[in-house]
mmCIF file of C-alpha atoms and ligand atoms in Angstrom:
data_model
loop_
_atom_site.group_PDB
_atom_site.id
_atom_site.type_symbol
_atom_site.label_atom_id
_atom_site.label_comp_id
_atom_site.label_asym_id
_atom_site.label_seq_id
_atom_site.Cartn_x
_atom_site.Cartn_y
_atom_site.Cartn_z
ATOM 1 C CA MET A 2 -62.542 6.829 99.638
ATOM 2 C CA LYS A 3 -62.363 2.915 99.664
ATOM 3 C CA SER A 4 -65.457 1.111 97.438
ATOM 4 C CA LEU A 5 -67.361 -1.532 98.806
ATOM 5 C CA GLU A 6 -66.899 -2.780 94.703
ATOM 6 C CA GLU A 7 -62.787 -3.523 95.816
ATOM 7 C CA LEU A 8 -64.895 -5.445 98.238
ATOM 8 C CA LYS A 9 -66.908 -7.816 95.708
ATOM 9 C CA ALA A 10 -63.433 -9.068 94.572
ATOM 10 C CA ILE A 11 -62.377 -10.150 97.069
ATOM 11 C CA ARG A 12 -65.522 -12.066 97.942
ATOM 12 C CA GLU A 13 -64.322 -13.668 94.224
ATOM 13 C CA LYS A 14 -61.206 -13.982 95.121
ATOM 14 C CA MET A 15 -61.952 -15.750 98.766
ATOM 15 C CA GLN A 16 -64.719 -18.075 97.278
ATOM 16 C CA GLY A 17 -62.587 -19.804 94.538
ATOM 17 C CA GLN A 18 -59.928 -20.504 97.306
ATOM 18 C CA VAL A 19 -60.359 -23.697 99.594
ATOM 19 C CA GLY A 20 -59.182 -22.173 102.030
ATOM 20 C CA LEU A 21 -62.000 -20.958 103.372
ATOM 21 C CA ARG A 22 -61.614 -23.572 106.318
ATOM 22 C CA LYS A 23 -63.985 -23.668 109.781
ATOM 23 C CA GLU A 24 -62.788 -23.886 112.841
ATOM 24 C CA ASP A 25 -61.979 -27.945 114.355
ATOM 25 C CA GLU A 26 -60.193 -29.386 116.894
ATOM 26 C CA THR A 27 -57.046 -29.768 114.930
ATOM 27 C CA THR A 28 -57.416 -25.721 114.986
ATOM 28 C CA THR A 29 -54.658 -23.741 117.301
ATOM 29 C CA ARG A 30 -56.116 -21.241 118.873
ATOM 30 C CA VAL A 31 -54.664 -18.117 120.180
ATOM 31 C CA VAL A 32 -56.480 -16.524 122.903
ATOM 32 C CA VAL A 33 -56.065 -12.893 124.408
ATOM 33 C CA GLY A 34 -57.749 -11.970 127.259
ATOM 34 C CA MET A 35 -59.881 -8.769 126.641
ATOM 35 C CA ALA A 36 -61.581 -7.865 129.380
ATOM 36 C CA THR A 37 -60.771 -4.516 131.060
ATOM 37 C CA CYS A 38 -57.531 -5.139 133.231
ATOM 38 C CA GLY A 39 -56.517 -6.940 129.274
ATOM 39 C CA ILE A 40 -57.031 -3.900 127.429
ATOM 40 C CA ALA A 41 -56.337 -0.999 129.874
ATOM 41 C CA SER A 42 -52.880 -3.515 130.228
ATOM 42 C CA GLY A 43 -52.704 -2.697 126.667
ATOM 43 C CA ALA A 44 -53.622 -5.915 124.538
ATOM 44 C CA ARG A 45 -55.410 -4.290 121.700
ATOM 45 C CA PRO A 46 -51.715 -3.706 119.786
ATOM 46 C CA VAL A 47 -51.056 -7.519 121.264
ATOM 47 C CA LEU A 48 -53.703 -8.677 119.488
ATOM 48 C CA ASN A 49 -53.027 -6.592 116.416
ATOM 49 C CA ALA A 50 -49.246 -7.835 116.197
ATOM 50 C CA PHE A 51 -50.502 -11.457 116.320
ATOM 51 C CA VAL A 52 -53.283 -10.733 113.902
ATOM 52 C CA GLU A 53 -51.066 -9.762 111.745
ATOM 53 C CA GLY A 54 -47.967 -11.858 112.257
ATOM 54 C CA VAL A 55 -50.097 -14.970 112.236
ATOM 55 C CA ALA A 56 -51.743 -13.720 108.775
ATOM 56 C CA ALA A 57 -47.582 -12.128 107.884
ATOM 57 C CA LYS A 58 -46.629 -15.842 108.523
ATOM 58 C CA GLY A 59 -49.120 -17.294 106.436
ATOM 59 C CA LEU A 60 -50.475 -19.294 109.360
ATOM 60 C CA ASN A 61 -54.556 -19.388 109.068
ATOM 61 C CA ASP A 62 -55.726 -22.375 108.205
ATOM 62 C CA LYS A 63 -54.896 -24.259 111.164
ATOM 63 C CA VAL A 64 -54.055 -20.560 113.805
ATOM 64 C CA VAL A 65 -57.250 -18.646 114.803
ATOM 65 C CA VAL A 66 -56.672 -15.653 116.814
ATOM 66 C CA THR A 67 -59.466 -14.846 119.312
ATOM 67 C CA GLN A 68 -60.195 -13.319 122.583
ATOM 68 C CA THR A 69 -61.522 -13.790 125.293
ATOM 69 C CA GLY A 70 -62.424 -12.198 129.522
ATOM 70 C CA CYS A 71 -61.125 -11.753 132.203
ATOM 71 C CA ILE A 72 -58.734 -14.931 133.500
ATOM 72 C CA GLY A 73 -58.358 -13.942 137.381
ATOM 73 C CA LEU A 74 -55.104 -13.010 136.438
ATOM 74 C CA CYS A 75 -55.156 -9.549 136.310
ATOM 75 C CA GLN A 76 -52.060 -8.502 137.115
ATOM 76 C CA TYR A 77 -50.216 -10.787 134.426
ATOM 77 C CA GLU A 78 -52.931 -8.825 131.776
ATOM 78 C CA PRO A 79 -52.054 -9.061 128.587
ATOM 79 C CA ILE A 80 -52.466 -12.527 128.472
ATOM 80 C CA VAL A 81 -52.837 -14.454 125.732
ATOM 81 C CA GLU A 82 -52.722 -18.374 125.642
ATOM 82 C CA ILE A 83 -52.075 -21.209 123.422
ATOM 83 C CA MET A 84 -53.888 -24.002 122.597
ATOM 84 C CA GLU A 85 -52.379 -26.399 120.118
ATOM 85 C CA PRO A 86 -54.962 -29.180 119.930
ATOM 86 C CA GLY A 87 -54.072 -32.698 122.135
ATOM 87 C CA LYS A 88 -51.238 -29.725 123.642
ATOM 88 C CA GLU A 89 -51.320 -29.100 127.026
ATOM 89 C CA LYS A 90 -52.372 -25.226 127.020
ATOM 90 C CA VAL A 91 -49.765 -22.433 127.291
ATOM 91 C CA THR A 92 -50.061 -18.680 129.413
ATOM 92 C CA TYR A 93 -48.142 -16.549 128.530
ATOM 93 C CA ILE A 94 -48.493 -13.091 130.125
ATOM 94 C CA LYS A 95 -46.649 -9.495 130.306
ATOM 95 C CA MET A 96 -47.381 -10.092 126.515
ATOM 96 C CA THR A 97 -46.675 -6.536 124.600
ATOM 97 C CA PRO A 98 -46.427 -6.132 120.069
ATOM 98 C CA GLU A 99 -42.501 -7.812 120.654
ATOM 99 C CA LYS A 100 -42.869 -10.103 122.396
ATOM 100 C CA ALA A 101 -45.307 -11.109 120.543
ATOM 101 C CA VAL A 102 -43.571 -11.983 117.476
ATOM 102 C CA GLU A 103 -41.518 -13.851 119.240
ATOM 103 C CA VAL A 104 -44.139 -16.566 120.074
ATOM 104 C CA ILE A 105 -45.216 -16.348 116.613
ATOM 105 C CA ASP A 106 -42.108 -17.254 115.417
ATOM 106 C CA LYS A 107 -40.827 -19.402 117.921
ATOM 107 C CA HIS A 108 -44.183 -21.020 118.990
ATOM 108 C CA LEU A 109 -46.572 -21.131 116.342
ATOM 109 C CA VAL A 110 -44.164 -22.348 113.407
ATOM 110 C CA ARG A 111 -40.924 -23.740 115.648
ATOM 111 C CA GLY A 112 -43.496 -25.037 117.949
ATOM 112 C CA GLN A 113 -40.925 -23.943 121.357
ATOM 113 C CA ILE A 114 -42.614 -22.739 123.733
ATOM 114 C CA VAL A 115 -40.854 -19.284 125.486
ATOM 115 C CA ALA A 116 -40.538 -20.424 129.139
ATOM 116 C CA GLU A 117 -39.426 -16.760 129.917
ATOM 117 C CA TYR A 118 -42.081 -15.630 129.517
ATOM 118 C CA THR A 119 -44.799 -18.456 130.335
ATOM 119 C CA PHE A 120 -46.894 -17.771 133.472
ATOM 120 C CA LYS A 121 -45.998 -20.569 136.153
ATOM 121 C CA MET B 19 -58.033 4.537 133.594
ATOM 122 C CA MET B 20 -56.749 4.209 129.708
ATOM 123 C CA THR B 21 -54.270 5.662 128.763
ATOM 124 C CA GLU B 22 -56.846 7.187 125.583
ATOM 125 C CA LEU B 23 -61.254 6.752 125.098
ATOM 126 C CA SER B 24 -60.798 4.136 121.947
ATOM 127 C CA LEU B 25 -59.397 2.079 124.728
ATOM 128 C CA ASN B 26 -63.238 2.258 127.379
ATOM 129 C CA VAL B 27 -65.183 1.926 124.093
ATOM 130 C CA LEU B 28 -63.750 -0.806 122.532
ATOM 131 C CA ASP B 29 -63.931 -2.590 126.826
ATOM 132 C CA VAL B 30 -67.803 -1.596 126.775
ATOM 133 C CA ALA B 31 -68.470 -2.526 123.985
ATOM 134 C CA GLU B 32 -67.192 -6.186 124.920
ATOM 135 C CA ASN B 33 -69.934 -5.747 127.501
ATOM 136 C CA SER B 34 -72.283 -5.384 124.183
ATOM 137 C CA VAL B 35 -70.588 -8.298 123.075
ATOM 138 C CA LYS B 36 -71.037 -10.095 126.689
ATOM 139 C CA ALA B 37 -74.802 -8.969 126.562
ATOM 140 C CA LYS B 38 -75.637 -11.183 123.640
ATOM 141 C CA ALA B 39 -76.319 -8.632 121.060
ATOM 142 C CA THR B 40 -76.240 -9.127 118.221
ATOM 143 C CA LEU B 41 -75.870 -5.276 116.528
ATOM 144 C CA ILE B 42 -74.099 -3.250 117.901
ATOM 145 C CA GLU B 43 -74.278 0.839 116.913
ATOM 146 C CA ILE B 44 -71.131 3.270 117.713
ATOM 147 C CA SER B 45 -70.731 6.884 117.662
ATOM 148 C CA VAL B 46 -68.139 8.837 117.472
ATOM 149 C CA CYS B 47 -69.663 12.683 117.003
ATOM 150 C CA SER B 48 -67.727 16.190 117.382
ATOM 151 C CA ASP B 49 -68.281 19.370 117.141
ATOM 152 C CA THR B 50 -65.808 21.794 117.691
ATOM 153 C CA VAL B 51 -67.523 24.113 117.403
ATOM 154 C CA LYS B 52 -69.504 23.775 120.548
ATOM 155 C CA ASP B 53 -66.592 22.000 122.053
ATOM 156 C CA LEU B 54 -68.007 19.168 122.915
ATOM 157 C CA MET B 55 -66.949 14.927 120.738
ATOM 158 C CA THR B 56 -70.212 12.209 122.042
ATOM 159 C CA ILE B 57 -69.356 9.235 122.101
ATOM 160 C CA VAL B 58 -72.788 6.384 122.296
ATOM 161 C CA ILE B 59 -72.939 2.846 122.915
ATOM 162 C CA LYS B 60 -76.321 1.338 121.854
ATOM 163 C CA ASP B 61 -76.847 -2.542 121.350
ATOM 164 C CA ASN B 62 -79.400 -4.658 121.200
ATOM 165 C CA GLY B 63 -78.224 -7.311 123.564
ATOM 166 C CA CYS B 64 -79.622 -8.672 127.324
ATOM 167 C CA GLY B 65 -80.322 -5.079 128.657
ATOM 168 C CA MET B 66 -80.274 -4.639 133.350
ATOM 169 C CA ASP B 67 -83.187 -4.306 135.573
ATOM 170 C CA GLU B 68 -82.762 -0.913 137.082
ATOM 171 C CA GLU B 69 -81.575 -2.881 140.425
ATOM 172 C CA GLN B 70 -78.688 -3.681 137.791
ATOM 173 C CA LEU B 71 -78.755 -0.819 135.672
ATOM 174 C CA LYS B 72 -77.677 1.290 139.359
ATOM 175 C CA ARG B 73 -75.246 -1.007 140.985
ATOM 176 C CA VAL B 74 -73.244 -0.672 137.478
ATOM 177 C CA CYS B 75 -70.987 2.526 137.638
ATOM 178 C CA ASP B 76 -70.058 1.128 140.563
ATOM 179 C CA PRO B 77 -66.801 -0.793 140.834
ATOM 180 C CA PHE B 78 -67.610 -3.143 143.358
ATOM 181 C CA TYR B 79 -70.622 -4.778 141.149
ATOM 182 C CA THR B 80 -69.727 -7.090 138.974
ATOM 183 C CA THR B 81 -71.926 -9.818 137.178
ATOM 184 C CA ARG B 82 -68.199 -12.010 136.458
ATOM 185 C CA THR B 83 -67.738 -14.406 138.501
ATOM 186 C CA THR B 84 -63.000 -14.095 138.849
ATOM 187 C CA ARG B 85 -62.625 -10.705 140.021
ATOM 188 C CA LYS B 86 -65.789 -9.289 142.242
ATOM 189 C CA VAL B 87 -65.186 -5.624 140.430
ATOM 190 C CA GLY B 88 -66.647 -4.076 137.212
ATOM 191 C CA LEU B 89 -64.589 -1.120 135.621
ATOM 192 C CA GLY B 90 -65.127 -0.891 132.580
ATOM 193 C CA VAL B 91 -68.245 1.433 133.043
ATOM 194 C CA SER B 92 -67.423 3.185 135.920
ATOM 195 C CA PHE B 93 -63.915 3.698 133.926
ATOM 196 C CA PHE B 94 -65.470 5.290 131.023
ATOM 197 C CA LYS B 95 -67.520 7.273 133.180
ATOM 198 C CA LEU B 96 -65.122 8.857 135.269
ATOM 199 C CA ALA B 97 -62.833 9.395 132.244
ATOM 200 C CA ALA B 98 -66.398 11.812 130.756
ATOM 201 C CA GLU B 99 -66.877 13.010 134.395
ATOM 202 C CA SER B 100 -62.840 14.421 134.156
ATOM 203 C CA ALA B 101 -64.058 16.196 130.996
ATOM 204 C CA GLY B 102 -65.909 18.499 131.799
ATOM 205 C CA GLY B 103 -68.003 16.205 129.984
ATOM 206 C CA GLU B 104 -71.689 13.683 131.165
ATOM 207 C CA PHE B 105 -72.179 9.886 131.291
ATOM 208 C CA GLU B 106 -75.666 7.920 131.182
ATOM 209 C CA ILE B 107 -76.620 5.445 131.156
ATOM 210 C CA THR B 108 -80.199 3.270 129.807
ATOM 211 C CA SER B 109 -80.566 0.295 129.698
ATOM 212 C CA GLU B 110 -84.111 -2.091 129.947
ATOM 213 C CA LYS B 111 -84.149 -5.622 130.137
ATOM 214 C CA GLY B 112 -84.529 -8.185 127.081
ATOM 215 C CA VAL B 113 -84.312 -4.271 124.861
ATOM 216 C CA GLY B 114 -80.501 -3.768 125.435
ATOM 217 C CA THR B 115 -78.778 -0.708 126.738
ATOM 218 C CA THR B 116 -77.897 2.235 125.661
ATOM 219 C CA VAL B 117 -73.767 4.450 127.106
ATOM 220 C CA THR B 118 -73.765 7.850 126.013
ATOM 221 C CA ALA B 119 -70.871 9.552 127.152
ATOM 222 C CA THR B 120 -69.865 13.906 125.986
ATOM 223 C CA PHE B 121 -66.602 14.794 126.914
ATOM 224 C CA VAL B 122 -65.048 18.602 126.952
ATOM 225 C CA ILE B 123 -62.872 18.984 123.844
ATOM 226 C CA SER B 124 -60.962 20.951 124.300
ATOM 227 C CA SER B 125 -60.740 19.980 128.238
ATOM 228 C CA ILE B 126 -57.218 19.442 129.429
ATOM 229 C CA ASP B 127 -58.502 16.171 131.344
ATOM 230 C CA ARG B 128 -59.949 14.672 128.562
ATOM 231 C CA MET B 129 -57.495 11.789 127.044
ATOM 232 C CA PRO B 130 -57.237 11.705 123.252
ATOM 233 C CA LEU B 131 -59.783 9.952 121.211
ATOM 234 C CA GLY B 132 -57.378 7.088 120.403
ATOM 235 C CA ASP B 133 -56.844 4.652 117.891
ATOM 236 C CA MET B 134 -60.896 4.884 116.705
ATOM 237 C CA THR B 135 -59.731 2.295 114.004
ATOM 238 C CA SER B 136 -58.316 -0.867 115.804
ATOM 239 C CA THR B 137 -61.104 -0.754 118.163
ATOM 240 C CA MET B 138 -63.604 -0.719 114.886
ATOM 241 C CA HIS B 139 -62.074 -3.225 113.563
ATOM 242 C CA SER B 140 -60.922 -6.143 116.478
ATOM 243 C CA LEU B 141 -64.643 -5.500 118.050
ATOM 244 C CA ILE B 142 -65.656 -6.310 114.213
ATOM 245 C CA THR B 143 -62.962 -9.205 113.418
ATOM 246 C CA LEU B 144 -62.856 -10.397 116.381
ATOM 247 C CA ASN B 145 -67.102 -10.906 116.887
ATOM 248 C CA THR B 146 -67.580 -11.785 113.903
ATOM 249 C CA ASP B 147 -71.700 -12.727 114.732
ATOM 250 C CA THR B 148 -72.385 -9.364 115.485
ATOM 251 C CA ASP B 149 -73.356 -6.976 113.311
ATOM 252 C CA PHE B 150 -71.598 -3.189 113.890
ATOM 253 C CA VAL B 151 -72.853 0.423 113.165
ATOM 254 C CA TYR B 152 -69.968 2.649 113.430
ATOM 255 C CA ARG B 153 -69.962 6.190 112.130
ATOM 256 C CA TYR B 154 -68.003 8.542 112.695
ATOM 257 C CA ARG B 155 -68.288 12.358 112.516
ATOM 258 C CA VAL B 156 -66.376 15.493 112.813
ATOM 259 C CA ASP B 157 -68.717 18.771 111.526
ATOM 260 C CA GLU B 158 -70.883 17.931 108.958
ATOM 261 C CA ARG B 159 -68.211 15.350 107.743
ATOM 262 C CA GLU B 160 -68.479 12.006 109.217
ATOM 263 C CA PHE B 161 -68.970 8.373 106.714
ATOM 264 C CA VAL B 162 -70.399 5.305 108.786
ATOM 265 C CA LEU B 163 -69.381 2.059 108.380
ATOM 266 C CA ASP B 164 -72.242 -0.966 108.831
ATOM 267 C CA THR B 165 -71.100 -4.527 108.729
ATOM 268 C CA ARG B 166 -74.595 -5.513 107.628
ATOM 269 C CA GLU B 167 -73.592 -3.900 104.513
ATOM 270 C CA LEU B 168 -70.679 -5.728 104.043
ATOM 271 C CA ARG B 169 -71.946 -9.386 105.210
ATOM 272 C CA GLU B 170 -74.478 -8.643 102.442
ATOM 273 C CA ILE B 171 -71.319 -7.909 99.196
ATOM 274 C CA LEU B 172 -69.357 -11.280 101.203
ATOM 275 C CA GLU B 173 -71.618 -13.490 101.109
ATOM 276 C CA GLY B 174 -70.555 -15.576 103.573
ATOM 277 C CA VAL B 175 -67.069 -15.242 102.744
ATOM 278 C CA PRO B 176 -65.852 -14.012 107.016
ATOM 279 C CA PHE B 177 -65.169 -10.951 108.668
ATOM 280 C CA ASN B 178 -61.755 -12.633 109.788
ATOM 281 C CA VAL B 179 -60.334 -13.977 106.555
ATOM 282 C CA PRO B 180 -57.192 -12.046 105.832
ATOM 283 C CA ASP B 181 -57.760 -10.202 102.384
ATOM 284 C CA VAL B 182 -61.281 -8.328 104.271
ATOM 285 C CA SER B 183 -59.925 -8.143 107.601
ATOM 286 C CA ASP B 184 -57.348 -5.626 105.606
ATOM 287 C CA TYR B 185 -59.812 -4.738 103.665
ATOM 288 C CA ILE B 186 -62.130 -3.193 106.863
ATOM 289 C CA ARG B 187 -58.778 -1.338 108.687
ATOM 290 C CA GLU B 188 -58.281 0.339 105.068
ATOM 291 C CA TYR B 189 -61.813 1.571 104.711
ATOM 292 C CA LEU B 190 -62.038 2.672 108.806
ATOM 293 C CA SER B 191 -58.699 4.185 108.556
ATOM 294 C CA GLU B 192 -58.797 6.538 104.649
ATOM 295 C CA ASN B 193 -62.230 7.472 105.726
ATOM 296 C CA LYS B 194 -61.370 8.575 109.576
ATOM 297 C CA LYS B 195 -59.316 10.524 106.937
ATOM 298 C CA GLU B 196 -61.378 11.604 104.859
ATOM 299 C CA THR B 197 -63.634 12.789 107.663
ATOM 300 C CA ASP B 198 -60.988 14.269 109.648
ATOM 301 C CA GLY B 199 -58.371 15.595 107.978
ATOM 302 C CA ASP B 200 -55.964 14.076 110.200
ATOM 303 C CA ILE B 201 -56.439 16.088 113.614
ATOM 304 C CA ILE B 202 -55.603 14.619 116.357
ATOM 305 C CA LEU B 203 -58.802 14.361 118.908
HETATM 306 N N1 ATP C 309 -74.757 -3.341 127.966
HETATM 307 C C1 ATP C 309 -74.347 -4.445 128.654
HETATM 308 N N2 ATP C 309 -75.523 -4.849 128.709
HETATM 309 C C2 ATP C 309 -75.775 -5.580 129.907
HETATM 310 N N3 ATP C 309 -75.481 -5.850 130.805
HETATM 311 C C3 ATP C 309 -74.468 -5.160 131.061
HETATM 312 C C4 ATP C 309 -74.530 -4.459 129.817
HETATM 313 N N4 ATP C 309 -72.923 -3.336 130.469
HETATM 314 C C5 ATP C 309 -72.571 -3.817 132.073
HETATM 315 N N5 ATP C 309 -73.651 -4.837 132.277
HETATM 316 C C6 ATP C 309 -73.246 -5.308 133.436
HETATM 317 O O1 ATP C 309 -73.091 -4.416 133.849
HETATM 318 C C7 ATP C 309 -71.841 -5.942 134.822
HETATM 319 C C8 ATP C 309 -70.672 -4.777 135.452
HETATM 320 O O2 ATP C 309 -69.932 -4.230 133.637
HETATM 321 P P1 ATP C 309 -68.521 -3.165 133.727
HETATM 322 O O3 ATP C 309 -68.078 -2.859 132.489
HETATM 323 O O4 ATP C 309 -67.919 -1.830 134.335
HETATM 324 O O5 ATP C 309 -67.514 -4.596 134.746
HETATM 325 P P2 ATP C 309 -67.417 -6.215 134.401
HETATM 326 O O6 ATP C 309 -67.378 -5.848 132.719
HETATM 327 O O7 ATP C 309 -68.400 -7.085 134.951
HETATM 328 O O8 ATP C 309 -66.120 -6.358 134.330
HETATM 329 P P3 ATP C 309 -64.277 -5.971 133.434
HETATM 330 O O9 ATP C 309 -64.175 -4.976 134.578
HETATM 331 O O10 ATP C 309 -63.419 -6.151 132.713
HETATM 332 O O11 ATP C 309 -65.394 -4.511 132.546
HETATM 333 C C9 ATP C 309 -71.394 -6.337 133.569
HETATM 334 O O12 ATP C 309 -70.658 -7.578 134.866
HETATM 335 C C10 ATP C 309 -72.551 -6.773 133.739
HETATM 336 O O13 ATP C 309 -73.425 -7.613 134.611
HETATM 337 MG MG1 MG C 310 -66.844 -4.914 131.173
#
């Protein structure tokens, strides 16, 4: 069973870091649709893939993964919107965990939009 | 429809988040002798008046504006009723809402519970200002995760930083294993 002592150690480590920055106007937002339509079509594993991938690539300082409700394009769910400061919003549709890995690599790390997965 | 009950739980709990609940209590209790699984999602959000409550199980009722049907509650109700169980939703304006669904465990029409660890992990790390009390019980064994306790220890370190997020996921999955011995429910 995991102990709460372990959590204390994590707190001490985190408090010693400057990396605990709050979201601000330079933060990139990855927004996953988590209404019924999104969840039913597989949004939860897509969300997981983004959370894990963003952490694995060390992007937590500049990227937050959040959720939204139904944006009215239910037939294209799971939908993920990427909002980078000063850029136009990019909407990825019919996402899967595999596509998420690719989007993290190309879009979030290298700044290249993966056009074939976007909504046009 | 959903493919597993844990997705219904995620969806119905999202209604509680939308209703501005500050505390959401979720319990999944299985009694293998009575052959019954009971899932309760209770929130202290805005609640509904009688009129809204009457209509909430109707898929054509929603206060959303992006589409004309609300599906979350009706899906969950259908899942319970087709698995020989019952469904109840009670609510009071300004006090909160409680959704209770039961399932006959052995019913062939019962969806598997699925990945409750992912559901709770998503809810907690996506809604870092909301508190959750999660109770998972199988017969005499149970464990409880109360984010208010974690919050106290963390002294302001948020739930969604990677180390804490990983800790929460491990806490959920290890305790689940100890509670149900990894049987598939
Ligand atoms: N816990 C709750 N507290 C307050 N209001 C609720 C709650 N649950 C449901 N409602 C009300 O009932 C309506 C229907 O809920 P339901 O989950 O079925 O559909 P929805 O959330 O509108 O859309 P979706 O299909 O994405 O779930 C909601 O729009 C909301 O107004
Ligand atoms: Mg809903």
